[in-house]
CSV table of C-alpha atoms in Angstrom, one decimal:
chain,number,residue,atom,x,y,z
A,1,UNK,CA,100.7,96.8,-48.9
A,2,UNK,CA,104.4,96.3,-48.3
A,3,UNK,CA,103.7,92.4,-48.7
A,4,UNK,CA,106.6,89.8,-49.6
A,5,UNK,CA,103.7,87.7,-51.5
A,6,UNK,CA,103.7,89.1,-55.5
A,7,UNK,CA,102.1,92.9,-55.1
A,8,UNK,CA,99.7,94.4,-57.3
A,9,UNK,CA,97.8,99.7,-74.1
A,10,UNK,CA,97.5,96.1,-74.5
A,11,UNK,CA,100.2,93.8,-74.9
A,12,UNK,CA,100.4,94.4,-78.7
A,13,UNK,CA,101.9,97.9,-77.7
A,14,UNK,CA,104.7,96.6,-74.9
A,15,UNK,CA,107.7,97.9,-76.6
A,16,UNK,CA,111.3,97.5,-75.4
A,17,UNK,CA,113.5,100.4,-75.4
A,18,UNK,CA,116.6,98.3,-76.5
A,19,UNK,CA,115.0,95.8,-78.8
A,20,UNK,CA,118.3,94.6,-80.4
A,21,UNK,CA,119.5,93.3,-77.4
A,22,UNK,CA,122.1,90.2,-77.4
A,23,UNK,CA,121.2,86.6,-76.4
A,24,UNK,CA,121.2,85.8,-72.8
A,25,UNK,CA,123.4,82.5,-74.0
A,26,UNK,CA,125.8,82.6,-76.4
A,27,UNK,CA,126.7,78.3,-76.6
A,28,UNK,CA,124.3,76.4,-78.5
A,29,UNK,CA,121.0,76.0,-78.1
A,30,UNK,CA,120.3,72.6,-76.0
A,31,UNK,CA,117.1,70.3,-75.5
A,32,UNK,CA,115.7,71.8,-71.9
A,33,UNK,CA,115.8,68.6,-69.7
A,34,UNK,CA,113.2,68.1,-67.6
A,35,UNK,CA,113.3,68.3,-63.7
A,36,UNK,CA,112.1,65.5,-61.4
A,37,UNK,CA,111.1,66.9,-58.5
A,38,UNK,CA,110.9,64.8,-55.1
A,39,UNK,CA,108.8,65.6,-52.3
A,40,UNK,CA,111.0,64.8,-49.1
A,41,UNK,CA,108.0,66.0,-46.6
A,42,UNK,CA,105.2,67.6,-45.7
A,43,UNK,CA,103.8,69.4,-42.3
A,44,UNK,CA,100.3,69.4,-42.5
A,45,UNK,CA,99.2,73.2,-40.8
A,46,UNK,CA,95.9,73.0,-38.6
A,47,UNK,CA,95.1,76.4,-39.6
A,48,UNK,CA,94.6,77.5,-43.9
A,49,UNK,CA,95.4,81.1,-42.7
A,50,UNK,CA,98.9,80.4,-43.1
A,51,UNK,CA,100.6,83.0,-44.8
A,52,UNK,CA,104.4,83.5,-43.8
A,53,UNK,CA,107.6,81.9,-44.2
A,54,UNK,CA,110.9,82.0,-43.8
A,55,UNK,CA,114.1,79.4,-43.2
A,56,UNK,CA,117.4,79.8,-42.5
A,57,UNK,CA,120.6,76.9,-42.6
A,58,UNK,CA,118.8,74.9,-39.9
A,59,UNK,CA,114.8,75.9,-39.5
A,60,UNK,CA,112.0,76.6,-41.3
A,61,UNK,CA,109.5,78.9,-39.9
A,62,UNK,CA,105.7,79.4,-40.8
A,63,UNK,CA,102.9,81.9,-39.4
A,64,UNK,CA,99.6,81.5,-39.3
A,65,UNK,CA,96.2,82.9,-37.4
A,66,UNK,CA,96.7,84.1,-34.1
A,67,UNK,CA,99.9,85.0,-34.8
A,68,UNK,CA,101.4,81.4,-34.1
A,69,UNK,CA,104.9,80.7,-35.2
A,70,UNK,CA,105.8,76.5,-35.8
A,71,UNK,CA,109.2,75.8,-36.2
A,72,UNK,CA,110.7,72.7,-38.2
A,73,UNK,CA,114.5,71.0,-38.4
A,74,UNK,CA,115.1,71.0,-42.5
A,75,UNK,CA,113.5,67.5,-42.3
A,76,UNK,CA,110.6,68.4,-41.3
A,77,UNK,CA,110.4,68.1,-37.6
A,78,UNK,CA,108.4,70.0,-35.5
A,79,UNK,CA,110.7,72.2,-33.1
A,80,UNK,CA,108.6,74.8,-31.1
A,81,UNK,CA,105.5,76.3,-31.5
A,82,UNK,CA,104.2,79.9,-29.6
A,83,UNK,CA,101.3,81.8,-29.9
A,84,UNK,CA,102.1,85.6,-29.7
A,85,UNK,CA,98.1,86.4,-30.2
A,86,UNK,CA,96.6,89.3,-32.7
A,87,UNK,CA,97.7,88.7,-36.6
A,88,UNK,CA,101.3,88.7,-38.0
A,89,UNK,CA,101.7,92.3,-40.1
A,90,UNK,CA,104.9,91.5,-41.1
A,91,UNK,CA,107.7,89.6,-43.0
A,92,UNK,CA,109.1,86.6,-40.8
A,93,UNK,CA,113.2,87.4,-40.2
A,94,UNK,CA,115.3,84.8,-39.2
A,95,UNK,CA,119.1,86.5,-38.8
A,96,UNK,CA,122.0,85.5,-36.6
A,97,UNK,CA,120.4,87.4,-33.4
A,98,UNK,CA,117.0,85.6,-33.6
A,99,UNK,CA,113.7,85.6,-35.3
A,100,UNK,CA,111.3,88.8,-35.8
A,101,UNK,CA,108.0,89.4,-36.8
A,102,UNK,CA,105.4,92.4,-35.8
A,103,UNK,CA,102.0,91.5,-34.7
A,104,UNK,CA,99.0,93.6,-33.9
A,105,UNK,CA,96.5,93.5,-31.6
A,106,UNK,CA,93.1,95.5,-30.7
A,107,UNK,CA,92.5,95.6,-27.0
A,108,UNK,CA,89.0,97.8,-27.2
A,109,UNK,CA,86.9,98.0,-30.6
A,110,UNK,CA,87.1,102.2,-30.5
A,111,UNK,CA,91.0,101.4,-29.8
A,112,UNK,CA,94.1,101.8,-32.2
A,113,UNK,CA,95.5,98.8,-33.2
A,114,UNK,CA,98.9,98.0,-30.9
A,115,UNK,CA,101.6,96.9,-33.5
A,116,UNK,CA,104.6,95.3,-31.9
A,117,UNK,CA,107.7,94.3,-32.7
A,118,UNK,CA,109.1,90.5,-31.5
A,119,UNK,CA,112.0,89.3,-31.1
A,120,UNK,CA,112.2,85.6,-30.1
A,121,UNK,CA,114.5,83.2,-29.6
A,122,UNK,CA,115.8,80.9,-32.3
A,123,UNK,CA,115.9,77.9,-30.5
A,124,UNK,CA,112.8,77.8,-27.9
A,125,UNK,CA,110.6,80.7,-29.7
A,126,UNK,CA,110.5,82.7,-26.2
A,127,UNK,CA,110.2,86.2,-26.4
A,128,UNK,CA,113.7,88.1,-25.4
A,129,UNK,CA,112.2,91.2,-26.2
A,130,UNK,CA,109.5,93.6,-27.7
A,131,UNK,CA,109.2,97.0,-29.2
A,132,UNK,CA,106.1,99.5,-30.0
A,133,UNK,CA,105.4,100.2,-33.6
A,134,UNK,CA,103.3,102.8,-35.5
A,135,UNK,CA,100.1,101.1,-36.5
A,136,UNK,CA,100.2,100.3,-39.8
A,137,UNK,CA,98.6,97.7,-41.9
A,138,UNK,CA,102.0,96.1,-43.3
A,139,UNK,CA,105.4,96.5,-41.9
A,140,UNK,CA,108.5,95.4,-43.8
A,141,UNK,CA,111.6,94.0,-41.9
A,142,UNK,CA,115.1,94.3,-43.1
A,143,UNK,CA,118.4,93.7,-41.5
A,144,UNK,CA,121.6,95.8,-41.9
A,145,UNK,CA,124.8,94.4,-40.1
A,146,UNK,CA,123.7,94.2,-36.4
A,147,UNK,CA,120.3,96.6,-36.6
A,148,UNK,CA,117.2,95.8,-38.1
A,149,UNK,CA,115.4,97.5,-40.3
A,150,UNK,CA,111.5,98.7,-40.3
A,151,UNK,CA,109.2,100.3,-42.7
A,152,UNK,CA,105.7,100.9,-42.0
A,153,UNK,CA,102.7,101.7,-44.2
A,154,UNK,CA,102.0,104.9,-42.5
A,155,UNK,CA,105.4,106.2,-43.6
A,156,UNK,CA,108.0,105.8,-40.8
A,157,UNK,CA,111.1,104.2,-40.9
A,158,UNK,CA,113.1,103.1,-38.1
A,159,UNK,CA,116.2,101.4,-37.3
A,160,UNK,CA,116.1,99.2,-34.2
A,161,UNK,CA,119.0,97.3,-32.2
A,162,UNK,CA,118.6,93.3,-32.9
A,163,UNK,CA,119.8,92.2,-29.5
A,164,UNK,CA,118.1,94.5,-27.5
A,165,UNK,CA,114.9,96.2,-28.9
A,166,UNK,CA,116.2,99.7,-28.9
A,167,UNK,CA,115.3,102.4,-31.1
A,168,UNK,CA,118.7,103.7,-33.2
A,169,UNK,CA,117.1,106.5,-35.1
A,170,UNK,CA,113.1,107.0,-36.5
A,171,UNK,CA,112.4,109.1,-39.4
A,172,UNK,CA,108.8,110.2,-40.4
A,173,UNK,CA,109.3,110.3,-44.0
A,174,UNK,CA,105.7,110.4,-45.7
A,175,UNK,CA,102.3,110.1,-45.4
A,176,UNK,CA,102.2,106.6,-46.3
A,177,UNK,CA,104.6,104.1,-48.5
A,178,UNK,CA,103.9,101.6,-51.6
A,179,UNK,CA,105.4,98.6,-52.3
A,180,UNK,CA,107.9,96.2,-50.7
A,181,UNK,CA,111.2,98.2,-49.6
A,182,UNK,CA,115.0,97.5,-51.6
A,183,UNK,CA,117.9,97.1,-50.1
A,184,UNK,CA,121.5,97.6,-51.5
A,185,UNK,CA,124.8,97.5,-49.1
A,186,UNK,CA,123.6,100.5,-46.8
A,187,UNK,CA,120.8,102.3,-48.3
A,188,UNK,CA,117.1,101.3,-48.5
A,189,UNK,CA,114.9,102.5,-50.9
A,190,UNK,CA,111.1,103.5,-50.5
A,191,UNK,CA,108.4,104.7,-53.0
A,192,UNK,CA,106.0,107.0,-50.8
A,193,UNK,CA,102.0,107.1,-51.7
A,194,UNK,CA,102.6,110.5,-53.2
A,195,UNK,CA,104.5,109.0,-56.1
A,196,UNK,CA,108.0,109.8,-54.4
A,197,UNK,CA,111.0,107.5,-54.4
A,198,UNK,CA,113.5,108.1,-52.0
A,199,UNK,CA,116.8,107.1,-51.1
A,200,UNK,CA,117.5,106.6,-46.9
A,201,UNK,CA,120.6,105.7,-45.5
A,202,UNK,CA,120.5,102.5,-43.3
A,203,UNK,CA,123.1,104.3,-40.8
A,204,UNK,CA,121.8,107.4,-39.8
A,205,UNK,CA,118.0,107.4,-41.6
A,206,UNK,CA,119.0,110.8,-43.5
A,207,UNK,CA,117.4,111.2,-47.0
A,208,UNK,CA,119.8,111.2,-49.4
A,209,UNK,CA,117.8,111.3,-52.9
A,210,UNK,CA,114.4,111.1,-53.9
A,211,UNK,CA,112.7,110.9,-57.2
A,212,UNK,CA,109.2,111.8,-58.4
A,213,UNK,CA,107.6,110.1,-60.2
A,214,UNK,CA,104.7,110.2,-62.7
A,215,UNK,CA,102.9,107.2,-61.8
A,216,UNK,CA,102.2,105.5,-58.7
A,217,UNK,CA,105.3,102.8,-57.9
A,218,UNK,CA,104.4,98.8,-57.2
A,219,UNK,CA,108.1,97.5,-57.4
A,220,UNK,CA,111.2,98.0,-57.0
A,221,UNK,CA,114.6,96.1,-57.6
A,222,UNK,CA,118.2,96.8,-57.0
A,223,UNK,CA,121.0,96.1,-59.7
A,224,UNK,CA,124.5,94.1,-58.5
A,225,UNK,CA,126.0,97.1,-60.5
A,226,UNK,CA,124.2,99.7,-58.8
A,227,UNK,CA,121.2,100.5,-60.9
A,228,UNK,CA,117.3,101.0,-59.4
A,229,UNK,CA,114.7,99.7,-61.4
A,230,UNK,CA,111.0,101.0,-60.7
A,231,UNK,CA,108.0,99.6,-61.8
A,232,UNK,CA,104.8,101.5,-61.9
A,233,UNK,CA,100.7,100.7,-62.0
A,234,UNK,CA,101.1,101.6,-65.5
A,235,UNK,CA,103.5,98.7,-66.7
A,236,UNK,CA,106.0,100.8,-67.5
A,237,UNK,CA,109.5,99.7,-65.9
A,238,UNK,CA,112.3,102.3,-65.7
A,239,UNK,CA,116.5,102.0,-65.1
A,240,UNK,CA,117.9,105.2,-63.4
A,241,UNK,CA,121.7,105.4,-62.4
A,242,UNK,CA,123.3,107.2,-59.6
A,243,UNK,CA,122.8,110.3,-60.8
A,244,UNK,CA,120.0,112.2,-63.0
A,245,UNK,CA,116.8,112.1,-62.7
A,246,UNK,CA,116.1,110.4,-66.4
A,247,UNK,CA,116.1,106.9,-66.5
A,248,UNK,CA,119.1,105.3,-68.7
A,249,UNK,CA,116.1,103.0,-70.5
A,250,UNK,CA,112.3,101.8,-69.8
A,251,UNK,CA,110.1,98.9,-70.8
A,252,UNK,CA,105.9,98.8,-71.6
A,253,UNK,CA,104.1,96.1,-70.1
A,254,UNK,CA,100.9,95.3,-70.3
A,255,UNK,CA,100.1,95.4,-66.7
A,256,UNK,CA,101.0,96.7,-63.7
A,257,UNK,CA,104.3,95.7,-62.3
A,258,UNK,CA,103.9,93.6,-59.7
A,259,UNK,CA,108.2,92.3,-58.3
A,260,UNK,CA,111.1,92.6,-59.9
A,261,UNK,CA,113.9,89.8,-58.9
A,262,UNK,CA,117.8,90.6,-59.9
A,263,UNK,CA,119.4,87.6,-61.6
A,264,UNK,CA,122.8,88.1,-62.0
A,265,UNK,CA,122.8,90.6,-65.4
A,266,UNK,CA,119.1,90.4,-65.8
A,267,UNK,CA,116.2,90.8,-64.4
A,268,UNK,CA,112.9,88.6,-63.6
A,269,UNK,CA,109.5,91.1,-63.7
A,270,UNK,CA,106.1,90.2,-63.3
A,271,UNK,CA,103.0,91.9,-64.4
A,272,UNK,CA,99.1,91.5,-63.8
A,273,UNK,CA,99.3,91.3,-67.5
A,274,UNK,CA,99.8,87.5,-66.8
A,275,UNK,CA,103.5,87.6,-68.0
A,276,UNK,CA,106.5,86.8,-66.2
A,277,UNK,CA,109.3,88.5,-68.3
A,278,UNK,CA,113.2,88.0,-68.7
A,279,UNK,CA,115.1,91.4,-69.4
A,280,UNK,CA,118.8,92.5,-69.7
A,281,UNK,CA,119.4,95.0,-66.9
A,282,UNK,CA,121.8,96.8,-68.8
A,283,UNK,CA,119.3,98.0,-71.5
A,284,UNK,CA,116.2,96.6,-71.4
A,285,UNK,CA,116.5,94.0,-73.7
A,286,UNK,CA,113.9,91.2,-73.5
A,287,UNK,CA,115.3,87.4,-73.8
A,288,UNK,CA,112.0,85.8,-73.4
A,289,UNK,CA,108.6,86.4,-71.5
A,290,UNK,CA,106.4,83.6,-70.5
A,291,UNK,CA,102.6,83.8,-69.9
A,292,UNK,CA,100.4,81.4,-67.2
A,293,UNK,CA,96.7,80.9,-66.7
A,294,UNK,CA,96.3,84.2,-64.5
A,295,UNK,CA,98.3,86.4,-62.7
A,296,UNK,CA,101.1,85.5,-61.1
A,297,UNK,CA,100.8,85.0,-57.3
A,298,UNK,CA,104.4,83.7,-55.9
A,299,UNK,CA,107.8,83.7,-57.7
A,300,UNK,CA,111.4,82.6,-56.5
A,301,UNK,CA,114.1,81.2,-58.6
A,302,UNK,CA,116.5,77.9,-57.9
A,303,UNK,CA,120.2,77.9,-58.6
A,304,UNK,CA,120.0,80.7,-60.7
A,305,UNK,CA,118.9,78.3,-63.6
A,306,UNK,CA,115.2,78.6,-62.8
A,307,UNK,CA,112.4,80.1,-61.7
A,308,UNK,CA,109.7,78.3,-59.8
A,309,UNK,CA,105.9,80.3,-59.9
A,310,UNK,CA,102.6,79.8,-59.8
A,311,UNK,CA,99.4,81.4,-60.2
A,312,UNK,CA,95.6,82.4,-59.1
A,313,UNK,CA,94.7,80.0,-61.3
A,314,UNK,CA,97.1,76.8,-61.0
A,315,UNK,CA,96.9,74.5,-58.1
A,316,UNK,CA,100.7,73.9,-58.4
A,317,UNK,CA,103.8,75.6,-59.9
A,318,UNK,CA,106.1,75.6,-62.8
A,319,UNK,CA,109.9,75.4,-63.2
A,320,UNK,CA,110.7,78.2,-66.0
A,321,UNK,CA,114.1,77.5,-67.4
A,322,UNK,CA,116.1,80.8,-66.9
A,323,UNK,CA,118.0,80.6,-70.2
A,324,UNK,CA,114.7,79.8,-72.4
A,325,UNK,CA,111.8,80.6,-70.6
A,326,UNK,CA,110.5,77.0,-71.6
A,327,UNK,CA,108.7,74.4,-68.5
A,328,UNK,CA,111.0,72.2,-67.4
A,329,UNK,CA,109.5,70.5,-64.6
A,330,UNK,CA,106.3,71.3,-62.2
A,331,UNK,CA,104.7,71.0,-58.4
A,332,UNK,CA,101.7,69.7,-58.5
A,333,UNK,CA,99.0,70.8,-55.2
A,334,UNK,CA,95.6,68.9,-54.6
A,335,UNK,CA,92.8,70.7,-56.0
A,336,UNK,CA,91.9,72.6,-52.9
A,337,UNK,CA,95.7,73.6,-52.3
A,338,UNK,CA,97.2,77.0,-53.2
A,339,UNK,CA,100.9,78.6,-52.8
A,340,UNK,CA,100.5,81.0,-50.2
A,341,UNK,CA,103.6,82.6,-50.0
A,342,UNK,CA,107.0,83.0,-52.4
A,343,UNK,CA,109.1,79.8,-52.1
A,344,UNK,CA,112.2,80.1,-50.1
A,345,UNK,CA,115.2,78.3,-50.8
A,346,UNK,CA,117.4,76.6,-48.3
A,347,UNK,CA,120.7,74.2,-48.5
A,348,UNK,CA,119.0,72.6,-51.9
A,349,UNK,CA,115.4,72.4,-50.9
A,350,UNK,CA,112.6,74.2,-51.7
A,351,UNK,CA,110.4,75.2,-49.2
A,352,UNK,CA,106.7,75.7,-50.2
A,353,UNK,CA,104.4,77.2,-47.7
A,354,UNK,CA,100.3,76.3,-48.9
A,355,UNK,CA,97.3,76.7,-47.7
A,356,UNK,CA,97.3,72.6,-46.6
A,357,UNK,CA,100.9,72.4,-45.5
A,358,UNK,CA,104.8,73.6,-45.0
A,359,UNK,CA,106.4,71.0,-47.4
A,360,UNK,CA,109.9,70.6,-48.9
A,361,UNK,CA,111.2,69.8,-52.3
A,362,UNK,CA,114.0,68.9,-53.9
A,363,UNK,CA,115.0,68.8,-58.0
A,364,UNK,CA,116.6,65.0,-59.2
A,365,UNK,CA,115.6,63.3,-55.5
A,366,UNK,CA,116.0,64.0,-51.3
A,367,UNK,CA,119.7,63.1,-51.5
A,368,UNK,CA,122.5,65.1,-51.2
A,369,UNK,CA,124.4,63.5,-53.9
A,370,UNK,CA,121.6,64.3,-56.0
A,371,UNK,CA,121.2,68.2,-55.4
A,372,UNK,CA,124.9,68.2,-56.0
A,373,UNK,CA,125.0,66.8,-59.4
A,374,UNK,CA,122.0,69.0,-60.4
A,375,UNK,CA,124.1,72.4,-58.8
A,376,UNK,CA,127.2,71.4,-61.0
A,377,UNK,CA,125.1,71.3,-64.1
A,378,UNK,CA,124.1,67.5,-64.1
């Protein structure tokens, strides 16, 4: 499944393959302060099938059953609403051009499922246009200058004109892909069912590398400096380069790698070992890993300075301090409430999509003045 949700040797034997690495911080270690964190509203969803989110620098938009789209101002006001019918099978895009989503529908029992692409309108939610899809169960959207971007499960990949719906180019590329897609400047990268990893230009869809692998992939993140780092059902975790088919290092979890988040010269990887952990992406290095109550379910991070996840088993979320891995604040959810999808982040708040409600948070209070003493370090 090429969800945006957290994807699917004991730990005693997790060895890092640089473990002299240097500390993350080199000025003096500091008491972790404690975040407040505000509520400044909640949108109470009629339907607990909501699983989809997105925002942008004026809306927040959430999907649910029947493949309804609502649509909220930043403080929580109800825009527009529209039903588009069938199920949402894919990431919610909000870009310059409008909003996309796929949904899927079955018109006969004995039929194929009709997978269609949508694009609406920003401001009213109406339909400006649609496009056919492969059925697949999962469909990944990505954007690349004025062109959007879609994988499909089965193993196509296509790139479509924003404005207009048109097909670019299509490529059939395997029988079947794993894992949520990467995207660097102008090349995506896909890891196929058959344990291949493969590098496709975003301009014409050409293959220009591809890896196999010995395991079967779950993960993968791309580097500011350039590097791909895989993650496998195995735990393992591997850094290749431009060239060579060796990786420059690798890490041993004790679960399968489940997402892997770039953070400026590190990287944030979960595992269903429990473990959320905090490497160097130049070597491996591990600056701290932090265990919760069960596997981790949804993960984003805040300012750079934290991570924000949560769990199966917690009816609320934690605030990881980046430079420690110590709690430094929490969300707390009724007892009935879970995080449905990864937070998203948008001018200071945080946006939390459960299975109750769309609601918005914000670290040190609801003011501006507040989110901009916490940004500068206060």
């Amino acid at each position: 499944m090429l969800r945006d949700s957290i994807i699917k040797i004991p730990l005693l034997l997790a060895i890092c393959a640089a473990t002299q690495a240097p500390p993350i911080f080199t000025q003096p270690k500091q008491k972790i302060a404690e975040i407040d964190v505000a509520k400044c509203w909640s949108y109470p969803l009629a339907d607990e099938a909501a699983a989809e989110l997105a925002s942008d620098a004026g809306h927040v938009y959430a999907g649910s059953a029947g493949a309804k789209i609502e649509t909220l101002s930043l403080d929580g006001k109800k825009m527009w609403a529209t039903e588009l019918g069938g199920e949402i099978r894919s990431n919610l895009l909000a870009t310059d051009n409008g909003l996309y989503l796929v949904t899927a529908t079955v018109s006969q029992p004995q039929k194929a499922d009709e997978n269609v692409l949508h694009g609406l309108s920003k401001e009213t939610g109406i339909t400006n246009w649609t496009a056919k899809l492969p059925p697949a169960s999962q469909h990944f959207i990505g954007t690349f200058k004025d062109t959007l971007i879609v994988v499909s499960a089965t193993g196509v990949v296509q790139a479509i004109d924003a404005r207009s719906g048109t097909t670019r180019w299509k490529r059939e590329i395997a029988d079947g892909f794993t894992s949520k897609p990467a995207f660097s400047d102008n090349k995506v990268y896909i890891a196929s069912t058959a344990k291949q990893l493969f590098e496709i230009s975003l301009l014409s869809g050409e293959i220009e590398s591809m890896r196999k692998l010995p395991n079967a992939i779950t993960a993968i993140g791309k580097t500011p400096g350039g590097a791909l780092i895989v993650g496998d059902d195995h735990g393992n975790l591997f850094s290749f380069g431009d060239s060579g088919a060796n990786p420059s290092w690798s890490y041993k979890s004790g679960g399968e790698i489940s997402a892997i988040f770039t953070v400026d010269d590190h990287l944030l990887v979960t595992s269903h070992d429990n473990f959320v952990y905090f490497l160097v992406s130049r070597n491996g290095g591990m600056a701290w890993k932090k265990r919760l109550s069960g596997r981790i379910s949804q993960i984003a991070t805040y300012l750079d300075r934290y991570a924000l996840m949560s769990s199966f088993e917690d009816h609320g979320a934690v605030f990881a301090d980046l430079s420690t891995g110590k709690t430094a604040g929490q969300i707390a959810f009724a007892a009935n409430e879970d995080l449905r999808y990864n937070p998203v982040i948008s001018n200071g708040l945080i946006i939390i999509l459960t299975s109750e409600a769309v609601s918005a948070f914000r670290p040190g209070g609801c003011t501006d003045k507040k989110e901009t003493a916490l940004a500068a370090g206060g």
